[in-house]
CSV table of C-alpha atoms in Angstrom, one decimal:
chain,number,residue,atom,x,y,z
A,1,MET,CA,75.6,114.2,94.4
A,2,ARG,CA,79.1,115.0,95.5
A,3,GLN,CA,78.7,113.8,98.9
A,4,ALA,CA,77.7,110.3,97.7
A,5,GLN,CA,80.7,110.3,94.9
A,6,LEU,CA,82.6,110.9,97.7
A,7,GLN,CA,81.5,108.3,99.6
A,8,ILE,CA,81.9,105.8,97.0
A,9,ARG,CA,85.3,106.8,96.3
A,10,VAL,CA,86.0,106.5,100.2
A,11,ASN,CA,84.6,103.0,100.1
A,12,GLU,CA,87.1,102.4,97.4
A,13,VAL,CA,89.9,103.7,99.4
A,14,GLN,CA,89.0,101.4,102.0
A,15,LYS,CA,89.0,98.3,99.4
A,16,THR,CA,92.2,99.1,98.3
A,17,LEU,CA,93.8,99.1,101.7
A,18,ASP,CA,91.9,95.9,103.0
A,19,LEU,CA,93.4,93.9,99.3
A,20,LEU,CA,97.1,95.7,100.2
A,21,ARG,CA,97.0,94.4,103.3
A,22,LYS,CA,96.0,90.7,102.3
A,23,LEU,CA,99.3,90.8,99.5
A,24,ASN,CA,101.4,92.2,102.0
A,25,ASN,CA,100.4,89.3,104.4
A,26,GLY,CA,100.7,86.9,102.4
A,27,GLU,CA,96.9,86.1,101.4
A,28,GLN,CA,96.1,84.7,97.7
A,29,ILE,CA,93.7,86.9,96.2
A,30,GLU,CA,91.8,86.1,93.1
A,31,ASN,CA,93.2,87.7,89.9
A,32,ILE,CA,91.4,88.8,87.6
A,33,LEU,CA,94.0,89.9,85.0
A,34,HIS,CA,94.9,86.3,84.7
A,35,ASN,CA,98.2,86.2,83.1
A,36,TYR,CA,98.8,90.1,83.7
A,37,PHE,CA,100.8,88.7,87.2
A,38,THR,CA,102.6,85.3,85.5
A,39,ARG,CA,105.9,85.2,83.8
A,40,SER,CA,104.7,84.3,80.9
A,41,ALA,CA,101.1,82.5,79.1
A,42,GLU,CA,102.1,79.2,80.0
A,43,CYS,CA,102.1,80.1,83.9
A,44,SER,CA,98.1,81.0,83.4
A,45,GLU,CA,97.1,77.7,85.4
A,46,ASN,CA,99.0,80.0,88.1
A,47,ARG,CA,98.0,83.3,87.4
A,48,ASN,CA,98.8,83.8,91.4
A,49,GLU,CA,102.8,82.8,91.7
A,50,ARG,CA,103.3,86.3,91.6
A,51,GLN,CA,101.3,87.5,94.3
A,52,ILE,CA,104.2,86.0,96.5
A,53,ASP,CA,106.8,89.3,95.3
A,54,PHE,CA,104.1,91.2,97.8
A,55,LYS,CA,104.7,89.7,100.6
A,56,ASN,CA,105.9,91.8,103.5
A,57,VAL,CA,107.2,94.4,101.3
A,58,MET,CA,104.8,97.4,102.5
A,59,ASP,CA,104.9,98.9,106.2
A,60,THR,CA,101.2,99.2,106.8
A,61,ASP,CA,102.3,100.9,110.0
A,62,LYS,CA,102.6,104.1,108.5
A,63,LEU,CA,99.8,104.7,106.1
A,64,ILE,CA,99.2,107.9,103.9
A,65,LEU,CA,96.6,108.5,101.5
A,66,ALA,CA,97.3,111.4,98.7
A,67,GLY,CA,95.0,113.1,96.5
A,68,HIS,CA,94.9,116.0,94.0
A,69,SER,CA,91.7,118.2,93.2
A,70,TYR,CA,88.8,116.1,94.1
A,71,GLY,CA,90.9,113.6,95.4
A,72,GLY,CA,92.0,116.2,98.3
A,73,ALA,CA,88.8,115.9,99.3
A,74,THR,CA,88.8,112.2,98.9
A,75,VAL,CA,91.6,112.9,101.8
A,76,ILE,CA,90.0,114.2,104.2
A,77,CYS,CA,86.2,112.2,104.1
A,78,GLY,CA,89.0,108.9,103.9
A,79,LEU,CA,90.6,110.1,107.2
A,80,LYS,CA,87.3,110.8,109.0
A,81,GLU,CA,86.2,107.4,108.1
A,82,ILE,CA,89.1,105.7,107.8
A,83,PRO,CA,91.5,106.2,111.1
A,84,GLU,CA,94.1,103.4,109.9
A,85,PHE,CA,95.3,106.6,108.2
A,86,GLN,CA,97.8,108.5,109.8
A,87,ILE,CA,99.0,111.4,107.2
A,88,GLY,CA,96.8,113.2,104.5
A,89,ILE,CA,98.3,115.0,102.0
A,90,CYS,CA,96.3,117.4,99.9
A,91,LEU,CA,97.0,118.4,96.1
A,92,ASP,CA,95.4,121.2,95.1
A,93,SER,CA,92.5,120.4,96.9
A,94,TRP,CA,88.9,121.1,96.0
A,95,MET,CA,86.9,121.9,99.2
A,96,PHE,CA,83.7,122.3,98.1
A,97,PRO,CA,82.5,118.1,98.4
A,98,VAL,CA,83.8,118.6,102.3
A,99,LYS,CA,82.3,121.6,103.3
A,100,GLU,CA,79.7,119.3,106.0
A,101,ILE,CA,82.9,117.6,107.5
A,102,LYS,CA,84.4,120.0,110.7
A,103,PRO,CA,87.6,119.9,111.5
A,104,GLU,CA,87.6,118.4,114.7
A,105,ASP,CA,86.4,114.8,112.9
A,106,VAL,CA,89.5,114.6,111.7
A,107,LYS,CA,92.6,113.8,113.9
A,108,GLN,CA,95.2,112.7,111.5
A,109,ARG,CA,97.8,115.1,110.4
A,110,LEU,CA,97.1,117.1,107.4
A,111,LEU,CA,99.6,118.8,104.4
A,112,PHE,CA,97.9,121.1,102.0
A,113,ILE,CA,99.8,122.3,98.9
A,114,ASN,CA,98.1,124.2,96.6
A,115,MET,CA,98.6,125.7,93.1
A,116,GLU,CA,98.3,129.5,93.4
A,117,THR,CA,95.4,129.9,90.8
A,118,PHE,CA,93.5,127.7,91.3
A,119,GLN,CA,90.9,128.1,95.1
A,120,SER,CA,88.6,129.6,95.6
A,121,GLU,CA,88.0,132.0,98.6
A,122,SER,CA,85.1,129.5,100.1
A,123,SER,CA,87.2,126.8,99.2
A,124,LEU,CA,90.3,128.7,101.1
A,125,ILE,CA,88.0,129.7,103.7
A,126,LYS,CA,86.9,125.8,104.8
A,127,MET,CA,90.7,125.0,104.3
A,128,ASN,CA,91.9,127.8,107.3
A,129,GLN,CA,89.1,126.1,109.6
A,130,PHE,CA,91.5,123.6,109.3
A,131,LEU,CA,94.5,125.4,110.5
A,132,GLN,CA,93.0,126.9,112.5
A,133,ASN,CA,91.7,123.8,114.2
A,134,SER,CA,94.7,122.0,114.9
A,135,GLU,CA,98.8,122.4,115.2
A,136,THR,CA,99.0,119.4,112.8
A,137,VAL,CA,97.9,121.1,109.8
A,138,GLU,CA,100.3,122.9,107.4
A,139,VAL,CA,99.5,124.8,104.2
A,140,TRP,CA,102.0,125.8,101.5
A,141,THR,CA,101.4,127.1,98.4
A,142,ILE,CA,103.5,127.3,94.9
A,143,LYS,CA,103.7,130.5,93.5
A,144,ASN,CA,103.1,131.3,89.8
A,145,THR,CA,101.5,127.7,89.0
A,146,ARG,CA,98.1,126.5,87.9
A,147,HIS,CA,96.0,123.3,89.2
A,148,THR,CA,97.1,121.1,86.3
A,149,ASP,CA,100.8,121.8,87.0
A,150,ILE,CA,100.7,119.1,89.7
A,151,SER,CA,99.6,116.5,87.2
A,152,ASP,CA,100.9,114.9,84.5
A,153,PHE,CA,99.5,116.7,82.1
A,154,PRO,CA,102.4,119.1,81.5
A,155,LEU,CA,104.8,116.8,81.8
A,156,LEU,CA,103.1,114.5,78.4
A,157,ILE,CA,102.9,117.8,76.8
A,158,MET,CA,106.4,118.5,77.1
A,159,ALA,CA,107.1,115.2,75.5
A,160,CYS,CA,105.0,116.8,72.5
A,161,SER,CA,107.0,118.1,69.2
A,162,GLY,CA,106.8,121.5,68.7
A,163,TRP,CA,103.6,122.7,67.1
A,164,VAL,CA,101.7,120.4,68.8
A,165,LYS,CA,102.6,121.7,71.9
A,166,SER,CA,101.6,124.7,71.2
A,167,VAL,CA,98.2,124.4,69.6
A,168,VAL,CA,97.6,122.4,72.6
A,169,ASN,CA,98.7,125.2,75.3
A,170,TRP,CA,97.0,127.5,73.0
A,171,LEU,CA,93.6,125.6,73.2
A,172,ILE,CA,93.8,124.0,76.6
A,173,PRO,CA,96.2,126.0,79.0
A,174,LEU,CA,96.9,123.3,81.1
A,175,GLN,CA,100.4,124.0,82.3
A,176,SER,CA,102.1,127.5,83.5
A,177,ASN,CA,105.4,128.7,82.7
A,178,ALA,CA,107.3,127.3,85.4
A,179,ASN,CA,108.7,124.2,84.7
A,180,PRO,CA,107.1,121.3,85.5
A,181,TYR,CA,109.7,119.0,86.8
A,182,HIS,CA,110.4,121.2,89.4
A,183,ILE,CA,107.4,121.7,90.2
A,184,HIS,CA,106.9,118.1,90.8
A,185,GLU,CA,110.2,117.9,92.5
A,186,ALA,CA,109.0,120.8,95.1
A,187,THR,CA,105.9,118.6,95.8
A,188,VAL,CA,107.8,115.9,96.6
A,189,SER,CA,110.3,117.8,98.9
A,190,MET,CA,107.3,119.4,100.7
A,191,CYS,CA,105.7,116.1,101.4
A,192,LEU,CA,108.9,114.1,102.1
A,193,ASN,CA,110.1,116.8,104.8
A,194,PHE,CA,106.4,116.8,106.5
A,195,PHE,CA,106.6,112.9,106.4
A,196,GLN,CA,110.5,113.4,108.2
A,197,ASN,CA,109.0,115.9,111.4
A,198,ILE,CA,106.2,112.9,112.2
A,199,PHE,CA,108.3,109.5,111.2
A,200,ASP,CA,112.1,110.7,112.0
A,201,ASN,CA,110.9,113.5,114.8
A,202,GLY,CA,112.8,115.7,112.3
A,203,THR,CA,116.0,114.2,112.8
A,204,SER,CA,116.6,114.0,108.5
A,205,LYS,CA,118.0,116.1,106.4
A,206,ALA,CA,115.3,118.2,105.1
A,207,ALA,CA,115.0,118.3,100.9
A,208,GLN,CA,115.6,120.9,99.1
A,209,ILE,CA,113.1,122.9,97.2
A,210,PRO,CA,114.6,123.4,93.6
A,211,THR,CA,116.0,126.7,92.5
A,212,GLY,CA,113.4,128.6,90.7
A,213,ILE,CA,110.4,127.9,92.4
A,214,GLU,CA,108.8,129.7,95.4
A,215,ILE,CA,106.9,128.6,97.8
A,216,THR,CA,104.8,130.7,100.7
A,217,LYS,CA,103.4,129.2,103.7
A,218,GLY,CA,99.8,129.9,105.0
A,219,ILE,CA,96.4,130.3,102.6
A,220,LYS,CA,97.4,132.1,99.7
A,221,LEU,CA,94.5,134.1,98.3
A,222,LYS,CA,94.0,133.6,94.3
A,223,THR,CA,96.0,136.4,92.7
A,224,ILE,CA,95.1,136.1,88.8
């Protein structure tokens, strides 16, 4: 079932890529959201007028596919089936849905960024197959983190009042003790450095990891 769902997701990625290319080329597409892209309700008869805003604003020669958890599995399958993507970013990827995919079938560069306490041994073994198969694959782990730390849940919880935050954290522990802003900043920095090494041959200034965030390179087994 998961493999079938994964194929649906990859098909959606391909459709999204085709749509973005059409917008970038200035092609008119059917806008099912009607007035959403128009400047006023009076412009409803010209609901495609703002599509011109997307023309030639995207670099479709440098395509990157990124996903979190099951989205990370979608990234791996997407790279296999859509060779136009040059880089894949897997954020705490769930590897079970791609257990049948051989690492040699994925030719593009891959960056795995793991939260320390999520990955199972079987998932890490599969990830390690990709790491050992290619010099273009990197694996990093952010220590003392949970699976949802890289999502928007911790940021939403931080916006809650004190007692609401306490209740939510007690009922559903969605975040670690690390500062979620720092975790997101560290993730962005690792991605930027990965991109720069590929597109700029490492000539750009490296993005810095925030103070207080500890990262390790390679496979990190679950500790708690």
